[in-house]
CSV table of C-alpha atoms and ligand atoms in Angstrom, one decimal:
chain,number,residue,atom,x,y,z
A,29,MET,CA,-8.5,-31.1,-28.1
A,30,LEU,CA,-11.5,-32.0,-26.5
A,31,ASN,CA,-11.6,-35.0,-28.5
A,32,GLY,CA,-8.0,-35.8,-27.3
A,33,GLU,CA,-6.3,-35.5,-30.8
A,34,TYR,CA,-3.6,-32.8,-29.3
A,35,GLY,CA,-2.7,-35.2,-26.4
A,36,PRO,CA,-4.1,-36.1,-22.8
A,37,ALA,CA,-3.0,-33.0,-21.3
A,38,ALA,CA,-4.6,-30.7,-24.1
A,39,GLN,CA,-7.7,-32.8,-23.3
A,40,LYS,CA,-7.9,-32.4,-19.5
A,41,ALA,CA,-7.2,-28.4,-19.9
A,42,MET,CA,-10.0,-28.5,-22.6
A,43,GLN,CA,-12.5,-30.2,-20.3
A,44,ILE,CA,-11.7,-27.6,-17.6
A,45,LEU,CA,-12.3,-24.7,-19.7
A,46,VAL,CA,-15.6,-26.3,-21.2
A,47,ALA,CA,-16.9,-26.7,-17.9
A,48,LEU,CA,-16.2,-23.2,-16.7
A,49,GLY,CA,-17.6,-22.0,-20.0
A,50,ASP,CA,-20.8,-24.0,-19.3
A,51,VAL,CA,-21.0,-22.4,-15.8
A,52,TYR,CA,-20.7,-19.0,-17.3
A,53,ASP,CA,-23.0,-19.6,-20.4
A,54,ALA,CA,-19.9,-18.7,-22.4
A,55,GLU,CA,-21.0,-19.0,-26.3
A,56,LYS,CA,-17.6,-19.7,-27.5
A,57,MET,CA,-13.8,-19.7,-26.6
A,58,ALA,CA,-11.7,-16.7,-27.3
A,59,GLU,CA,-8.1,-17.2,-28.3
A,60,VAL,CA,-5.3,-15.9,-25.6
A,61,SER,CA,-1.7,-15.5,-26.5
A,62,ASN,CA,-0.9,-14.2,-22.7
A,63,VAL,CA,-1.3,-15.8,-19.4
A,64,HIS,CA,-0.3,-14.9,-15.9
A,65,MET,CA,-0.3,-17.8,-13.7
A,66,PRO,CA,-1.5,-17.7,-10.1
A,67,GLY,CA,-1.1,-20.7,-8.1
A,68,SER,CA,2.6,-20.4,-8.5
A,69,SER,CA,3.3,-20.4,-4.7
A,70,VAL,CA,3.1,-24.0,-3.1
A,71,VAL,CA,1.4,-22.0,-0.1
A,72,VAL,CA,-1.3,-21.4,-2.7
A,73,ALA,CA,-1.4,-24.6,-4.6
A,74,GLY,CA,-1.0,-26.8,-1.8
A,75,ASP,CA,0.0,-30.6,-2.3
A,76,ALA,CA,-2.6,-31.4,-4.6
A,77,GLY,CA,-2.0,-28.3,-6.9
A,78,LEU,CA,1.6,-29.3,-7.0
A,79,SER,CA,0.6,-33.0,-7.9
A,80,PHE,CA,-1.5,-31.6,-10.7
A,81,VAL,CA,0.8,-29.2,-12.2
A,82,GLU,CA,3.4,-32.1,-12.3
A,83,GLU,CA,1.1,-34.4,-13.9
A,84,MET,CA,0.5,-32.1,-16.5
A,85,ALA,CA,4.3,-31.5,-17.3
A,86,ASP,CA,4.5,-35.6,-17.1
A,87,LYS,CA,2.0,-35.6,-19.7
A,88,LYS,CA,4.1,-33.2,-21.8
A,89,ALA,CA,1.8,-30.4,-21.7
A,90,CYS,CA,3.5,-27.2,-23.6
A,91,PHE,CA,2.2,-23.9,-23.2
A,92,LYS,CA,0.6,-22.5,-26.4
A,93,ALA,CA,0.2,-19.1,-24.6
A,94,PHE,CA,3.2,-16.8,-23.3
A,95,THR,CA,3.2,-17.4,-19.6
A,96,THR,CA,4.4,-15.5,-16.7
A,97,LEU,CA,4.4,-17.1,-12.9
A,98,ASN,CA,3.1,-15.1,-10.2
A,99,PRO,CA,5.3,-15.1,-6.9
A,100,ALA,CA,6.6,-18.4,-5.1
A,101,ALA,CA,6.5,-19.3,-1.6
A,102,VAL,CA,10.1,-18.7,-1.2
A,103,ASP,CA,13.1,-16.5,-2.4
A,104,LEU,CA,14.4,-19.4,-4.8
A,105,ALA,CA,18.0,-18.2,-4.1
A,106,LYS,CA,18.3,-16.8,-0.6
A,107,TRP,CA,15.5,-19.2,1.1
A,108,SER,CA,17.4,-20.4,3.7
A,109,GLU,CA,19.3,-17.1,4.5
A,110,ILE,CA,15.9,-15.3,4.9
A,111,GLY,CA,14.8,-18.0,7.3
A,112,PHE,CA,12.6,-20.3,4.9
A,113,SER,CA,12.0,-24.0,5.7
A,114,LYS,CA,13.9,-26.4,3.5
A,115,GLU,CA,10.6,-28.5,2.9
A,116,ALA,CA,9.0,-25.4,1.5
A,117,ALA,CA,12.0,-24.5,-0.6
A,118,GLU,CA,12.3,-28.2,-1.9
A,119,LYS,CA,8.2,-28.0,-2.9
A,120,GLN,CA,8.7,-24.5,-4.4
A,121,PHE,CA,11.5,-26.1,-6.7
A,122,ARG,CA,9.3,-28.8,-7.7
A,123,LEU,CA,6.4,-26.5,-8.6
A,124,THR,CA,8.6,-23.9,-10.3
A,125,GLU,CA,10.2,-26.9,-12.5
A,126,ALA,CA,7.0,-28.0,-13.3
A,127,TYR,CA,5.9,-24.8,-14.9
A,128,ARG,CA,9.2,-24.5,-16.5
A,129,ARG,CA,9.1,-27.6,-18.3
A,130,MET,CA,5.8,-26.5,-19.7
A,131,GLY,CA,7.4,-23.4,-21.0
A,132,GLY,CA,6.5,-21.1,-18.2
A,133,ILE,CA,8.5,-17.8,-17.9
A,134,CYS,CA,9.9,-18.3,-14.3
A,135,THR,CA,9.3,-14.4,-13.5
A,136,HIS,CA,7.8,-15.1,-10.1
A,137,THR,CA,6.4,-11.7,-9.7
A,138,CYS,CA,2.9,-10.1,-9.4
A,139,THR,CA,4.0,-7.2,-11.4
A,140,PRO,CA,4.6,-8.8,-14.7
A,141,TYR,CA,3.9,-5.7,-16.5
A,142,LEU,CA,7.0,-4.0,-15.1
A,143,ILE,CA,9.5,-6.7,-16.8
A,144,GLY,CA,7.8,-7.4,-20.1
A,145,ASN,CA,4.4,-9.0,-20.0
A,146,VAL,CA,2.4,-5.7,-21.1
A,147,PRO,CA,-0.6,-7.1,-23.0
A,148,ARG,CA,-2.3,-4.7,-25.4
A,149,THR,CA,-5.5,-2.7,-24.9
A,150,GLY,CA,-8.4,-4.6,-25.9
A,151,GLU,CA,-6.5,-8.0,-26.1
A,152,ASN,CA,-8.0,-11.1,-24.4
A,153,VAL,CA,-5.7,-12.4,-21.9
A,154,ALA,CA,-6.3,-15.0,-19.0
A,155,TRP,CA,-4.3,-13.6,-15.9
A,156,GLY,CA,-4.7,-14.6,-12.2
A,157,GLU,CA,-3.6,-12.5,-9.0
A,158,SER,CA,-6.2,-9.9,-8.1
A,159,SER,CA,-3.7,-7.0,-8.1
A,160,ALA,CA,-2.3,-7.8,-11.7
A,161,ILE,CA,-5.8,-8.3,-13.1
A,162,ALA,CA,-7.0,-5.0,-12.0
A,163,PHE,CA,-4.1,-3.1,-13.3
A,164,SER,CA,-4.4,-5.3,-16.9
A,165,ASN,CA,-8.3,-4.5,-17.1
A,166,SER,CA,-8.0,-0.8,-15.8
A,167,VAL,CA,-4.6,0.6,-16.5
A,168,LEU,CA,-3.6,-1.4,-19.7
A,169,GLY,CA,-7.2,-1.8,-21.1
A,170,ALA,CA,-6.5,-5.6,-21.6
A,171,ARG,CA,-9.4,-8.0,-20.9
A,172,THR,CA,-9.5,-10.6,-18.5
A,173,ASN,CA,-11.5,-12.4,-16.0
A,174,ARG,CA,-10.3,-13.3,-12.3
A,175,GLU,CA,-8.7,-16.6,-13.3
A,176,GLY,CA,-7.8,-19.5,-10.7
A,177,GLY,CA,-4.9,-21.7,-10.9
A,178,PRO,CA,-6.6,-24.2,-12.8
A,179,SER,CA,-8.4,-22.3,-15.4
A,180,ALA,CA,-5.1,-20.2,-15.9
A,181,LEU,CA,-2.9,-23.4,-16.7
A,182,ALA,CA,-5.7,-24.5,-19.0
A,183,SER,CA,-5.3,-21.6,-20.9
A,184,SER,CA,-1.8,-21.7,-21.2
A,185,ILE,CA,-1.8,-25.1,-22.6
A,186,THR,CA,-4.8,-24.4,-25.0
A,187,GLY,CA,-4.4,-20.7,-25.7
A,188,ARG,CA,-8.2,-20.6,-25.1
A,189,THR,CA,-10.3,-18.8,-22.5
A,190,PRO,CA,-14.3,-19.0,-22.3
A,191,LEU,CA,-15.9,-15.6,-23.7
A,192,TYR,CA,-17.6,-14.1,-20.9
A,193,GLY,CA,-17.3,-11.8,-18.0
A,194,TYR,CA,-14.9,-9.0,-18.7
A,195,HIS,CA,-14.1,-10.4,-22.1
A,196,LEU,CA,-17.7,-8.9,-23.2
A,197,GLN,CA,-18.0,-5.2,-23.8
A,198,GLU,CA,-21.4,-4.7,-21.8
A,199,ASN,CA,-19.9,-6.0,-18.7
A,200,ARG,CA,-17.1,-3.4,-18.5
A,201,ARG,CA,-19.6,-0.8,-18.1
A,202,GLY,CA,-19.0,1.5,-14.8
A,203,GLN,CA,-21.5,1.2,-12.2
A,204,VAL,CA,-20.2,3.1,-8.9
A,205,HIS,CA,-19.4,7.0,-9.4
A,206,VAL,CA,-16.3,7.7,-7.1
A,207,ARG,CA,-15.8,11.4,-6.8
A,208,VAL,CA,-12.4,11.9,-5.3
A,209,LYS,CA,-12.2,15.2,-3.5
A,210,ALA,CA,-9.2,14.3,-0.8
A,211,LYS,CA,-5.8,15.6,-1.9
A,212,LEU,CA,-3.8,12.0,-2.6
A,213,SER,CA,-0.2,12.8,-2.2
A,214,ASP,CA,1.6,9.5,-1.6
A,215,ILE,CA,1.3,5.9,-2.0
A,216,PRO,CA,-0.9,5.1,1.2
A,217,ASP,CA,-3.4,7.5,0.2
A,218,TYR,CA,-4.0,5.7,-3.0
A,219,GLY,CA,-4.1,2.4,-1.2
A,220,ALA,CA,-6.5,4.0,1.5
A,221,LEU,CA,-8.8,5.0,-1.8
A,222,GLY,CA,-8.7,1.6,-3.1
A,223,TYR,CA,-9.3,-0.2,0.5
A,224,HIS,CA,-12.4,2.3,1.1
A,225,VAL,CA,-13.7,2.0,-2.3
A,226,GLY,CA,-13.4,-2.0,-2.4
A,227,MET,CA,-15.3,-2.4,0.5
A,228,ILE,CA,-18.3,-0.8,-1.2
A,229,ALA,CA,-18.3,-1.5,-4.6
A,230,LYS,CA,-17.3,-5.2,-3.9
A,231,GLU,CA,-17.6,-6.8,-7.4
A,232,ALA,CA,-18.8,-3.8,-9.2
A,233,VAL,CA,-16.8,-1.5,-11.6
A,234,PRO,CA,-16.0,1.8,-9.8
A,235,VAL,CA,-15.4,4.9,-11.9
A,236,PHE,CA,-12.9,7.4,-10.3
A,237,GLU,CA,-13.2,11.1,-11.1
A,238,GLY,CA,-10.7,13.5,-9.7
A,239,ILE,CA,-7.3,11.5,-9.7
A,240,PRO,CA,-4.8,13.5,-11.3
A,241,LEU,CA,-3.9,12.6,-14.7
A,242,ASP,CA,-0.3,12.6,-14.0
A,243,VAL,CA,-0.6,9.8,-11.5
A,244,ASN,CA,2.2,7.5,-11.8
A,245,LEU,CA,2.2,3.6,-12.4
A,246,ASP,CA,3.2,2.8,-8.7
A,247,ARG,CA,0.3,4.5,-7.3
A,248,LEU,CA,-2.0,2.8,-9.8
A,249,LYS,CA,-0.6,-0.5,-8.9
A,250,MET,CA,-1.4,0.2,-5.1
A,251,LEU,CA,-4.9,1.5,-6.1
A,252,SER,CA,-5.4,-1.9,-8.0
A,253,ALA,CA,-4.1,-4.0,-5.2
A,254,ALA,CA,-6.2,-2.2,-2.6
A,255,LEU,CA,-9.6,-2.3,-4.6
A,256,ALA,CA,-9.1,-6.1,-5.0
A,257,SER,CA,-8.2,-6.7,-1.3
A,258,SER,CA,-11.2,-5.3,0.6
A,259,GLY,CA,-13.4,-5.9,-2.3
A,260,ALA,CA,-13.5,-8.2,-5.4
A,261,VAL,CA,-12.9,-5.4,-8.1
A,262,ALA,CA,-11.5,-6.8,-11.0
A,263,LEU,CA,-12.2,-3.6,-13.3
A,264,TYR,CA,-12.0,0.0,-12.5
A,265,HIS,CA,-12.1,3.4,-14.8
A,266,ILE,CA,-10.2,6.3,-14.0
A,267,VAL,CA,-11.4,9.2,-16.4
A,268,GLY,CA,-8.8,10.4,-18.7
A,269,ILE,CA,-6.5,7.4,-17.9
A,270,THR,CA,-8.3,4.0,-18.6
A,271,PRO,CA,-8.0,3.5,-22.2
A,272,GLU,CA,-11.8,3.0,-22.6
A,273,ALA,CA,-12.8,5.8,-20.4
A,274,SER,CA,-11.7,8.9,-21.8
A,275,THR,CA,-15.1,10.7,-20.7
A,276,LEU,CA,-17.5,10.2,-17.7
A,277,GLN,CA,-20.1,9.1,-20.2
A,278,GLN,CA,-17.8,6.7,-22.0
A,279,ALA,CA,-17.0,5.0,-18.7
A,280,PHE,CA,-20.8,4.5,-17.8
A,281,HIS,CA,-21.3,3.4,-21.6
A,282,GLY,CA,-24.0,6.3,-21.9
A,283,GLY,CA,-25.9,5.2,-18.7
A,284,LYS,CA,-26.1,6.2,-15.2
A,285,PRO,CA,-24.4,4.8,-12.2
A,286,SER,CA,-26.2,2.8,-9.7
A,287,GLU,CA,-24.3,4.6,-6.9
A,288,ALA,CA,-22.4,7.6,-6.3
A,289,ILE,CA,-19.9,8.1,-3.3
A,290,ASP,CA,-17.4,10.9,-2.5
A,291,PHE,CA,-14.0,10.4,-1.2
A,292,GLY,CA,-12.6,13.1,1.2
A,293,ASP,CA,-10.6,13.7,3.7
A,294,ASP,CA,-12.7,12.0,6.6
A,295,GLU,CA,-12.9,8.9,4.3
A,296,LEU,CA,-9.1,9.2,3.7
A,297,ARG,CA,-8.5,9.4,7.5
A,298,ASP,CA,-10.9,6.8,8.5
A,299,ALA,CA,-9.4,4.3,6.0
A,300,LYS,CA,-5.7,4.7,6.9
A,301,GLN,CA,-6.9,4.2,10.6
A,302,LYS,CA,-8.8,1.0,9.7
A,303,LEU,CA,-5.5,-0.3,8.0
A,304,SER,CA,-3.2,0.5,11.0
A,305,LYS,CA,-4.4,-2.4,13.3
A,306,ALA,CA,-1.6,-2.8,15.4
A,307,THR,CA,-1.6,-1.6,18.7
A,308,GLY,CA,1.3,-0.5,21.0
A,309,SER,CA,4.3,0.6,19.3
A,310,LYS,CA,7.1,-1.7,18.9
A,311,VAL,CA,7.7,-2.8,14.9
A,312,ASP,CA,9.1,-6.2,14.3
A,313,MET,CA,9.1,-6.1,10.7
A,314,VAL,CA,9.0,-3.3,7.6
A,315,CYS,CA,7.9,-4.6,4.1
A,316,PHE,CA,7.9,-2.9,1.0
A,317,GLY,CA,7.1,-4.1,-2.3
A,318,CYS,CA,3.3,-5.4,-2.2
A,319,PRO,CA,2.8,-5.5,-5.1
A,320,HIS,CA,6.4,-6.1,-6.0
A,321,ALA,CA,8.3,-3.1,-6.2
A,322,SER,CA,9.5,-1.1,-9.5
A,323,ILE,CA,13.0,0.0,-10.0
A,324,GLY,CA,11.6,3.7,-9.4
A,325,GLU,CA,10.5,2.5,-5.7
A,326,LEU,CA,13.8,0.6,-5.1
A,327,ARG,CA,15.6,3.9,-6.1
A,328,GLU,CA,13.3,5.7,-3.6
A,329,ILE,CA,13.9,3.6,-0.9
A,330,SER,CA,17.6,3.3,-1.3
A,331,GLU,CA,17.9,7.3,-1.2
A,332,VAL,CA,15.8,7.2,2.0
A,333,LEU,CA,17.6,4.6,3.6
A,334,HIS,CA,21.0,5.7,2.8
A,335,GLY,CA,23.5,6.2,5.7
A,336,ARG,CA,20.8,4.6,8.3
A,337,LYS,CA,21.0,1.7,9.9
A,338,VAL,CA,17.9,-0.8,10.5
A,339,HIS,CA,17.4,-1.5,14.2
A,340,SER,CA,18.9,-4.7,15.3
A,341,GLU,CA,15.5,-6.1,16.2
A,342,VAL,CA,13.8,-5.1,13.1
A,343,ARG,CA,13.7,-7.1,9.7
A,344,LEU,CA,13.4,-5.1,6.7
A,345,TRP,CA,12.2,-6.8,3.4
A,346,ILE,CA,11.8,-5.3,0.3
A,347,CYS,CA,9.8,-7.6,-2.3
A,348,THR,CA,10.5,-7.6,-5.9
A,349,SER,CA,11.3,-9.7,-9.1
A,350,THR,CA,14.8,-11.1,-9.6
A,351,ALA,CA,14.4,-9.1,-13.0
A,352,VAL,CA,14.1,-5.6,-11.2
A,353,LYS,CA,16.6,-6.7,-8.5
A,354,SER,CA,19.3,-7.3,-11.3
A,355,LEU,CA,18.8,-3.4,-12.0
A,356,ALA,CA,18.9,-2.6,-8.6
A,357,ASP,CA,22.3,-4.5,-8.1
A,358,ARG,CA,23.6,-2.6,-11.3
A,359,MET,CA,22.6,0.7,-9.8
A,360,GLY,CA,23.8,0.2,-6.5
A,361,TYR,CA,20.7,0.3,-4.9
A,362,THR,CA,21.0,-3.1,-3.3
A,363,GLU,CA,24.3,-2.4,-1.7
A,364,ILE,CA,22.9,0.7,0.0
A,365,ILE,CA,20.0,-1.3,1.2
A,366,GLU,CA,22.2,-4.1,2.2
A,367,MET,CA,24.5,-2.1,4.1
A,368,SER,CA,21.7,-0.5,6.0
A,369,GLY,CA,20.7,-4.0,7.1
A,370,GLY,CA,17.8,-4.7,4.9
A,371,THR,CA,16.8,-7.4,2.3
A,372,ILE,CA,15.8,-7.4,-1.3
A,373,VAL,CA,13.5,-10.6,-1.0
A,374,CYS,CA,13.0,-11.8,-4.8
A,375,ASP,CA,10.3,-14.1,-6.2
A,376,THR,CA,7.9,-14.0,-3.0
A,377,CYS,CA,6.1,-12.0,-0.3
A,378,PRO,CA,4.8,-12.3,2.9
A,379,VAL,CA,1.1,-13.2,2.0
A,380,LEU,CA,2.5,-16.0,-0.4
A,381,ALA,CA,5.3,-17.4,1.7
A,382,PRO,CA,4.6,-19.7,4.9
A,383,THR,CA,5.1,-16.5,6.9
A,384,LYS,CA,2.8,-17.9,9.9
A,385,ASP,CA,5.7,-20.4,10.5
A,386,PHE,CA,8.4,-17.7,10.1
A,387,ALA,CA,6.9,-15.2,12.5
A,388,LYS,CA,6.2,-17.9,15.2
A,389,ARG,CA,9.9,-19.1,14.6
A,390,PHE,CA,11.5,-15.7,14.9
A,391,ASN,CA,9.1,-13.9,17.1
A,392,VAL,CA,7.8,-11.4,14.8
A,393,SER,CA,4.1,-10.2,15.5
A,394,THR,CA,4.0,-6.8,13.9
A,395,ILE,CA,5.1,-5.4,10.3
A,396,ALA,CA,4.9,-1.9,9.2
A,397,THR,CA,4.0,-1.2,5.6
A,398,ASN,CA,3.1,1.4,2.9
A,399,SER,CA,0.7,-1.4,1.4
A,400,ALA,CA,-2.9,-1.4,1.8
A,401,LYS,CA,-3.0,-5.0,0.4
A,402,LEU,CA,-0.4,-6.2,2.8
A,403,ALA,CA,-2.0,-4.5,5.8
A,404,HIS,CA,-5.4,-6.0,5.0
A,405,TYR,CA,-3.9,-9.5,4.8
A,406,ALA,CA,-1.1,-9.4,7.3
A,407,PRO,CA,-3.6,-10.4,10.3
A,408,GLY,CA,-5.1,-13.5,8.7
A,409,GLN,CA,-2.5,-14.8,6.3
A,410,CYS,CA,0.6,-13.9,8.3
A,411,ASN,CA,-0.4,-13.4,11.8
A,412,LEU,CA,1.1,-10.2,11.7
A,413,MET,CA,-0.5,-7.0,13.0
A,414,PRO,CA,-0.1,-4.0,10.6
A,415,PHE,CA,1.2,-0.3,11.2
A,416,TYR,CA,0.2,1.5,7.7
A,417,GLY,CA,1.9,4.7,6.8
A,418,ASN,CA,4.2,6.1,4.0
A,419,LEU,CA,7.7,5.2,2.8
A,420,LYS,CA,9.4,7.7,5.4
A,421,ARG,CA,7.4,6.9,8.3
A,422,CYS,CA,8.1,3.1,7.8
A,423,VAL,CA,12.0,3.9,7.3
A,424,GLU,CA,11.9,5.6,10.7
A,425,ALA,CA,10.4,2.6,12.2
A,426,THR,CA,12.9,0.5,10.5
A,427,ALA,CA,15.7,2.7,12.2
A,428,LYS,CA,14.0,3.1,15.7
A,429,GLY,CA,12.1,0.0,16.2
A,430,VAL,CA,8.9,1.8,17.1
A,431,TRP,CA,6.0,3.3,15.3
A,432,GLY,CA,6.2,7.2,15.5
A,433,LYS,CA,3.5,9.6,15.3
B,11,F3S,FE1,2.2,-9.2,-4.8
B,11,F3S,FE2,2.1,-10.7,-2.5
B,11,F3S,FE3,1.3,-8.4,-2.6
B,11,F3S,S1,1.8,-11.5,-4.7
B,11,F3S,S2,0.4,-7.9,-4.7
B,11,F3S,S3,3.5,-8.8,-3.0
B,11,F3S,S4,0.6,-9.9,-1.5
């Protein structure tokens, strides 16, 4: 490939991976048959990224690895109705089409593991999107580094990734011991835990002890997203849940942690307060589905919303994939949500959409959410100040237009 025998696109892709491998002293390449592509939104890729992806497609690049796409910048079907600009939509269509031509599956979701991209435990993959990376390494037990757009694209084309970092067993050893003492009762509690620990762990590997073994996947996806927002955690272990961490000893590879912390009621309260940055009480927008909502979450949202009306000055977005929405359509959840005045927004989310323009145009300045990741990024990426709370509190705010106690 490097010599150009497989065409110019494969040659360029292999040059990228060899350069990356040199930086990290990788001894060889690993084969990968599974990629999740970040940089699938034109807001993230920019004009330069769009040109590069189109150039690779024009050079007849063909994905060797099964590749799903991360969220786009707009809802590909309802962009105009929701209020996104024509310019953003047209650029997004070009980017999506270029990936499709190469063989990318146009999932446009950050929860590909909910709709059919589920790598095996121990499988080497090349995933982008911080929340999905942490979920893939820690819940599924697959092995991935934090891939960026160019390296993931190169892996899709070549079916290879440099063998370094989290692909190597020795780098998957737990480092920070987190003793969870607080009772975690809902999704924002898991987000607060991840937010607090991410700030301390930074790039290290936390090991959680004390998380209930019956924790569901929605809570784990929130934990993964939060850890990768305040910190850069790509791998964590939950004793008894992470496939390679059935005991504390196994999580630490028989060694000792470099640090041990407790997460109690004070830390829980403090993290939630830090995430709720909005002042005053007026709520302009409410958003669920960061990471993209599962069908179980859509069911719960529709149950809590049933019979209620979204306040005339509030926008309610529930972000998910088109695949999950089609199930919600069939189940009648979409109808309930739309009857109440809410919108199921597919393919995108406030962080990866041109939300700053949107907020300015529609005079939106606050957002209520149950997602620690969205609360963390909303001020900088969207110009929106967040209120942070559970589903019921957010739905109350949807109906009343104010953040209640
Ligand atoms: Fe997904 Fe967007 Fe949140 S990519 S994790 S919904 S910021």
